[in-house]
Amino acid sequence: MANVTVKVVVLVSGTGTLLQSLIDAVEAGDVDADVVAVVSDQESAPALTRARRHGIEAIAHPWAKGTDRAIWDAQLADIVAAFEPHLVASAGFMKLLGENFLSRFGGTTINTHPSLLPSFPGMRAARDALAAGVKVTGATVFLVDEGIDTGRILYQSAVEVLDDDDADKLHERIKTAERELLVRAVREWEPGEA
Ligand code: GAR
């Protein structure tokens, strides 16, 4: 399908600098996409404030202790479905998406991760890369499946590990690469692709 503006829902948990890069690219006309909503598991995520500042609908779907994961997951899918997105982009979203979500958005949900998968999956990828002593790590955008960072790899970009890196410094440089990959992934997404 050519010349279709890609409707994207972005899932976030925290700061939202990756989200910001996508919003900026859309506003600059670099990507033919529309960020139709931003959804977070964290009510106070700064990423929600970023979205609202740009007139984007921002919704909290909080995760509380004791929440039934399957129900929460199905509710998340309902929230997302209301926006009829072509693509769901998980960008710094710290919850695993389960069966109830992926049965509806499985082929159309991407995630960005701060390592060259399959190396260093999980929540502390930059720290794990440093601990392993690798000289090159990077960023990955992949299609989400039910595993932990196991889905089909779509884009990768290498980032050198420097001698004086700590986990924060390294993660910040990786995030620069992730921002570029996320924008590219949305730009090149073909609605209907899966
Ligand atoms: C990014 O590095 C993203 O890959 C990571 O959180 C950061 C979000 O940054 N996500 C994960 O590690 C998910 N497992 P941001 O809030 O500044 O956009």
mmCIF file of C-alpha atoms and ligand atoms in Angstrom:
data_model
loop_
_atom_site.group_PDB
_atom_site.id
_atom_site.type_symbol
_atom_site.label_atom_id
_atom_site.label_comp_id
_atom_site.label_asym_id
_atom_site.label_seq_id
_atom_site.Cartn_x
_atom_site.Cartn_y
_atom_site.Cartn_z
ATOM 1 C CA MET A 1 0.000 0.000 0.000
ATOM 2 C CA ALA A 2 1.781 3.132 -1.132
ATOM 3 C CA ASN A 3 1.196 6.706 0.064
ATOM 4 C CA VAL A 4 -0.688 5.828 3.222
ATOM 5 C CA THR A 5 -0.083 7.916 6.330
ATOM 6 C CA VAL A 6 0.894 5.355 8.955
ATOM 7 C CA LYS A 7 -1.216 5.636 12.098
ATOM 8 C CA VAL A 8 0.974 4.783 15.084
ATOM 9 C CA VAL A 9 0.160 4.199 18.747
ATOM 10 C CA VAL A 10 3.279 4.507 20.919
ATOM 11 C CA LEU A 11 3.623 2.611 24.221
ATOM 12 C CA VAL A 12 5.875 4.246 26.830
ATOM 13 C CA SER A 13 6.824 3.944 30.493
ATOM 14 C CA GLY A 14 9.291 6.716 31.246
ATOM 15 C CA THR A 15 11.075 9.711 29.837
ATOM 16 C CA GLY A 16 9.943 9.318 26.254
ATOM 17 C CA THR A 17 12.953 10.654 24.364
ATOM 18 C CA LEU A 18 12.433 7.994 21.691
ATOM 19 C CA LEU A 19 8.813 9.054 21.391
ATOM 20 C CA GLN A 20 10.005 12.657 21.089
ATOM 21 C CA SER A 21 12.270 11.794 18.174
ATOM 22 C CA LEU A 22 9.329 10.250 16.351
ATOM 23 C CA ILE A 23 7.054 13.216 17.070
ATOM 24 C CA ASP A 24 9.773 15.600 15.857
ATOM 25 C CA ALA A 25 10.314 13.614 12.656
ATOM 26 C CA VAL A 26 6.571 13.590 11.943
ATOM 27 C CA GLU A 27 6.239 17.318 12.631
ATOM 28 C CA ALA A 28 9.253 18.032 10.415
ATOM 29 C CA GLY A 29 7.633 16.083 7.575
ATOM 30 C CA ASP A 30 10.431 13.506 7.558
ATOM 31 C CA VAL A 31 8.004 10.635 8.148
ATOM 32 C CA ASP A 32 4.554 10.200 6.671
ATOM 33 C CA ALA A 33 2.961 9.059 9.922
ATOM 34 C CA ASP A 34 0.493 10.224 12.524
ATOM 35 C CA VAL A 35 1.090 9.479 16.217
ATOM 36 C CA VAL A 36 -2.578 8.955 17.061
ATOM 37 C CA ALA A 37 -2.101 8.112 20.750
ATOM 38 C CA VAL A 38 0.484 7.473 23.433
ATOM 39 C CA VAL A 39 -0.321 4.913 26.134
ATOM 40 C CA SER A 40 1.598 4.295 29.339
ATOM 41 C CA ASP A 41 1.503 1.860 32.233
ATOM 42 C CA GLN A 42 2.802 4.733 34.404
ATOM 43 C CA GLU A 43 0.379 7.552 35.216
ATOM 44 C CA SER A 44 3.177 10.032 35.851
ATOM 45 C CA ALA A 45 5.392 9.132 32.884
ATOM 46 C CA PRO A 46 7.002 12.299 31.476
ATOM 47 C CA ALA A 47 6.376 10.758 28.051
ATOM 48 C CA LEU A 48 2.627 11.395 28.515
ATOM 49 C CA THR A 49 3.333 15.085 29.144
ATOM 50 C CA ARG A 50 5.455 15.217 25.989
ATOM 51 C CA ALA A 51 2.590 13.774 23.976
ATOM 52 C CA ARG A 52 0.006 16.206 25.376
ATOM 53 C CA ARG A 53 2.323 19.121 24.635
ATOM 54 C CA HIS A 54 2.058 18.122 20.990
ATOM 55 C CA GLY A 55 -1.721 17.699 21.059
ATOM 56 C CA ILE A 56 -1.503 13.910 21.024
ATOM 57 C CA GLU A 57 -3.981 11.919 23.081
ATOM 58 C CA ALA A 58 -2.105 10.474 26.058
ATOM 59 C CA ILE A 59 -3.662 7.704 28.112
ATOM 60 C CA ALA A 60 -2.505 6.040 31.313
ATOM 61 C CA HIS A 61 -3.386 2.399 31.763
ATOM 62 C CA PRO A 62 -1.781 1.946 35.173
ATOM 63 C CA TRP A 63 -0.364 -1.282 36.367
ATOM 64 C CA ALA A 64 -0.987 -1.767 40.090
ATOM 65 C CA LYS A 65 0.371 -4.501 42.309
ATOM 66 C CA GLY A 66 -1.947 -7.495 42.129
ATOM 67 C CA THR A 67 -3.329 -6.540 38.712
ATOM 68 C CA ASP A 68 -4.477 -9.552 36.687
ATOM 69 C CA ARG A 69 -2.000 -9.592 33.822
ATOM 70 C CA ALA A 70 -4.345 -11.147 31.265
ATOM 71 C CA ILE A 71 -7.136 -8.662 31.998
ATOM 72 C CA TRP A 72 -4.755 -5.699 31.984
ATOM 73 C CA ASP A 73 -3.362 -6.905 28.686
ATOM 74 C CA ALA A 74 -6.817 -7.246 27.105
ATOM 75 C CA GLN A 75 -7.762 -3.760 28.337
ATOM 76 C CA LEU A 76 -4.561 -2.373 26.830
ATOM 77 C CA ALA A 77 -5.491 -3.995 23.527
ATOM 78 C CA ASP A 78 -8.963 -2.370 23.703
ATOM 79 C CA ILE A 79 -7.441 1.064 24.358
ATOM 80 C CA VAL A 80 -5.048 0.694 21.432
ATOM 81 C CA ALA A 81 -7.697 -0.775 19.109
ATOM 82 C CA ALA A 82 -9.896 2.299 19.523
ATOM 83 C CA PHE A 83 -7.308 4.263 17.512
ATOM 84 C CA GLU A 84 -7.225 1.717 14.668
ATOM 85 C CA PRO A 85 -3.442 1.950 14.270
ATOM 86 C CA HIS A 86 -1.488 0.438 11.407
ATOM 87 C CA LEU A 87 1.470 0.089 13.760
ATOM 88 C CA VAL A 88 2.114 -0.086 17.526
ATOM 89 C CA ALA A 89 5.565 1.079 18.604
ATOM 90 C CA SER A 90 6.795 0.080 22.024
ATOM 91 C CA ALA A 91 9.429 2.716 22.817
ATOM 92 C CA GLY A 92 10.708 2.414 26.353
ATOM 93 C CA PHE A 93 7.664 0.426 27.479
ATOM 94 C CA MET A 94 8.727 -1.715 30.423
ATOM 95 C CA LYS A 95 5.915 -4.278 30.484
ATOM 96 C CA LEU A 96 5.799 -7.517 28.556
ATOM 97 C CA LEU A 97 2.944 -7.689 26.087
ATOM 98 C CA GLY A 98 0.962 -10.887 26.564
ATOM 99 C CA GLU A 99 -1.221 -13.159 24.517
ATOM 100 C CA ASN A 100 -4.357 -11.011 24.785
ATOM 101 C CA PHE A 101 -2.516 -8.085 23.259
ATOM 102 C CA LEU A 102 -0.454 -9.970 20.700
ATOM 103 C CA SER A 103 -3.369 -12.011 19.388
ATOM 104 C CA ARG A 104 -4.673 -8.681 18.078
ATOM 105 C CA PHE A 105 -1.498 -6.721 17.360
ATOM 106 C CA GLY A 106 1.104 -9.457 16.973
ATOM 107 C CA GLY A 107 2.195 -8.733 13.409
ATOM 108 C CA THR A 108 2.069 -4.983 13.821
ATOM 109 C CA THR A 109 3.904 -4.260 17.071
ATOM 110 C CA ILE A 110 7.561 -3.268 17.049
ATOM 111 C CA ASN A 111 9.901 -2.660 19.956
ATOM 112 C CA THR A 112 13.203 -0.870 20.297
ATOM 113 C CA HIS A 113 15.917 -2.372 22.478
ATOM 114 C CA PRO A 114 19.321 -1.038 23.572
ATOM 115 C CA SER A 115 21.555 -3.893 22.389
ATOM 116 C CA LEU A 116 22.333 -5.943 19.316
ATOM 117 C CA LEU A 117 19.843 -8.730 19.930
ATOM 118 C CA PRO A 118 19.995 -11.631 20.518
ATOM 119 C CA SER A 119 22.779 -10.417 22.825
ATOM 120 C CA PHE A 120 21.714 -8.776 26.078
ATOM 121 C CA PRO A 121 17.921 -9.069 26.175
ATOM 122 C CA GLY A 122 16.080 -7.786 29.247
ATOM 123 C CA MET A 123 15.961 -4.627 31.272
ATOM 124 C CA ARG A 124 19.674 -3.838 31.759
ATOM 125 C CA ALA A 125 21.137 -4.241 28.306
ATOM 126 C CA ALA A 126 23.779 -1.496 28.508
ATOM 127 C CA ARG A 127 24.982 -2.639 31.927
ATOM 128 C CA ASP A 128 25.100 -6.262 30.759
ATOM 129 C CA ALA A 129 27.109 -5.307 27.670
ATOM 130 C CA LEU A 130 29.667 -3.487 29.827
ATOM 131 C CA ALA A 131 29.887 -6.404 32.242
ATOM 132 C CA ALA A 132 30.502 -8.803 29.352
ATOM 133 C CA GLY A 133 33.352 -6.643 28.099
ATOM 134 C CA VAL A 134 32.120 -6.387 24.505
ATOM 135 C CA LYS A 135 33.640 -3.637 22.371
ATOM 136 C CA VAL A 136 30.587 -3.149 20.196
ATOM 137 C CA THR A 137 26.930 -3.169 21.184
ATOM 138 C CA GLY A 138 24.049 -1.274 19.631
ATOM 139 C CA ALA A 139 20.348 -0.880 19.038
ATOM 140 C CA THR A 140 17.680 -3.173 17.608
ATOM 141 C CA VAL A 141 14.150 -2.675 16.348
ATOM 142 C CA PHE A 142 12.234 -5.937 16.196
ATOM 143 C CA LEU A 143 8.763 -7.332 15.762
ATOM 144 C CA VAL A 144 7.341 -8.216 19.177
ATOM 145 C CA ASP A 145 6.436 -11.804 19.980
ATOM 146 C CA GLU A 146 5.669 -13.433 23.327
ATOM 147 C CA GLY A 147 9.292 -13.955 24.306
ATOM 148 C CA ILE A 148 11.585 -11.502 26.032
ATOM 149 C CA ASP A 149 13.174 -9.524 23.179
ATOM 150 C CA THR A 150 13.043 -12.555 20.877
ATOM 151 C CA GLY A 151 10.996 -11.352 17.909
ATOM 152 C CA ARG A 152 12.107 -11.044 14.290
ATOM 153 C CA ILE A 153 14.842 -8.458 13.929
ATOM 154 C CA LEU A 154 13.960 -5.621 11.540
ATOM 155 C CA TYR A 155 16.801 -3.080 11.960
ATOM 156 C CA GLN A 156 20.079 -2.896 13.843
ATOM 157 C CA SER A 157 22.783 -0.328 14.339
ATOM 158 C CA ALA A 158 26.179 -0.756 16.031
ATOM 159 C CA VAL A 159 27.510 1.458 18.835
ATOM 160 C CA GLU A 160 31.120 1.278 20.013
ATOM 161 C CA VAL A 161 31.818 0.739 23.717
ATOM 162 C CA LEU A 162 34.389 3.297 24.904
ATOM 163 C CA ASP A 163 37.039 2.722 27.588
ATOM 164 C CA ASP A 164 35.561 5.290 29.966
ATOM 165 C CA ASP A 165 31.931 4.237 29.509
ATOM 166 C CA ASP A 166 29.624 3.588 32.397
ATOM 167 C CA ALA A 167 26.164 2.097 31.847
ATOM 168 C CA ASP A 168 24.456 5.507 31.687
ATOM 169 C CA LYS A 169 26.903 7.018 29.208
ATOM 170 C CA LEU A 170 26.745 3.959 26.998
ATOM 171 C CA HIS A 171 22.946 3.799 27.181
ATOM 172 C CA GLU A 172 22.671 7.458 26.182
ATOM 173 C CA ARG A 173 24.751 6.857 23.024
ATOM 174 C CA ILE A 174 22.720 3.749 22.232
ATOM 175 C CA LYS A 175 19.535 5.788 22.605
ATOM 176 C CA THR A 176 20.767 8.142 19.901
ATOM 177 C CA ALA A 177 21.004 5.107 17.604
ATOM 178 C CA GLU A 178 17.602 3.833 18.764
ATOM 179 C CA ARG A 179 15.960 7.158 17.904
ATOM 180 C CA GLU A 180 17.228 6.924 14.336
ATOM 181 C CA LEU A 181 16.135 3.302 13.986
ATOM 182 C CA LEU A 182 12.671 3.978 15.375
ATOM 183 C CA VAL A 183 12.101 6.826 12.948
ATOM 184 C CA ARG A 184 13.379 4.671 10.104
ATOM 185 C CA ALA A 185 11.182 1.728 11.100
ATOM 186 C CA VAL A 186 8.064 3.908 11.078
ATOM 187 C CA ARG A 187 9.080 5.598 7.828
ATOM 188 C CA GLU A 188 9.563 2.252 6.097
ATOM 189 C CA TRP A 189 6.567 0.494 7.627
ATOM 190 C CA GLU A 190 4.122 -0.695 4.993
ATOM 191 C CA PRO A 191 0.579 -0.730 6.357
ATOM 192 C CA GLY A 192 -0.630 -4.261 5.910
ATOM 193 C CA GLU A 193 2.867 -5.662 6.390
ATOM 194 C CA ALA A 194 3.390 -8.325 9.033
HETATM 195 C C1 GAR B 1 15.289 2.906 25.516
HETATM 196 O O1 GAR B 1 16.665 2.650 25.583
HETATM 197 C C2 GAR B 1 14.528 1.634 25.233
HETATM 198 O O2 GAR B 1 15.136 0.797 24.331
HETATM 199 C C3 GAR B 1 14.520 1.035 26.594
HETATM 200 O O3 GAR B 1 14.181 2.116 27.425
HETATM 201 C C4 GAR B 1 14.742 3.306 26.884
HETATM 202 C C5 GAR B 1 13.640 4.356 26.814
HETATM 203 O O4 GAR B 1 14.157 5.627 26.676
HETATM 204 N N1 GAR B 1 13.570 -0.034 26.656
HETATM 205 C C6 GAR B 1 13.861 -1.215 27.168
HETATM 206 O O5 GAR B 1 14.930 -1.482 27.670
HETATM 207 C C7 GAR B 1 12.712 -2.216 27.124
HETATM 208 N N2 GAR B 1 13.142 -3.486 27.541
HETATM 209 P P1 GAR B 1 13.199 6.925 26.644
HETATM 210 O O6 GAR B 1 12.178 6.804 27.774
HETATM 211 O O7 GAR B 1 14.127 8.070 26.825
HETATM 212 O O8 GAR B 1 12.517 6.947 25.301
#
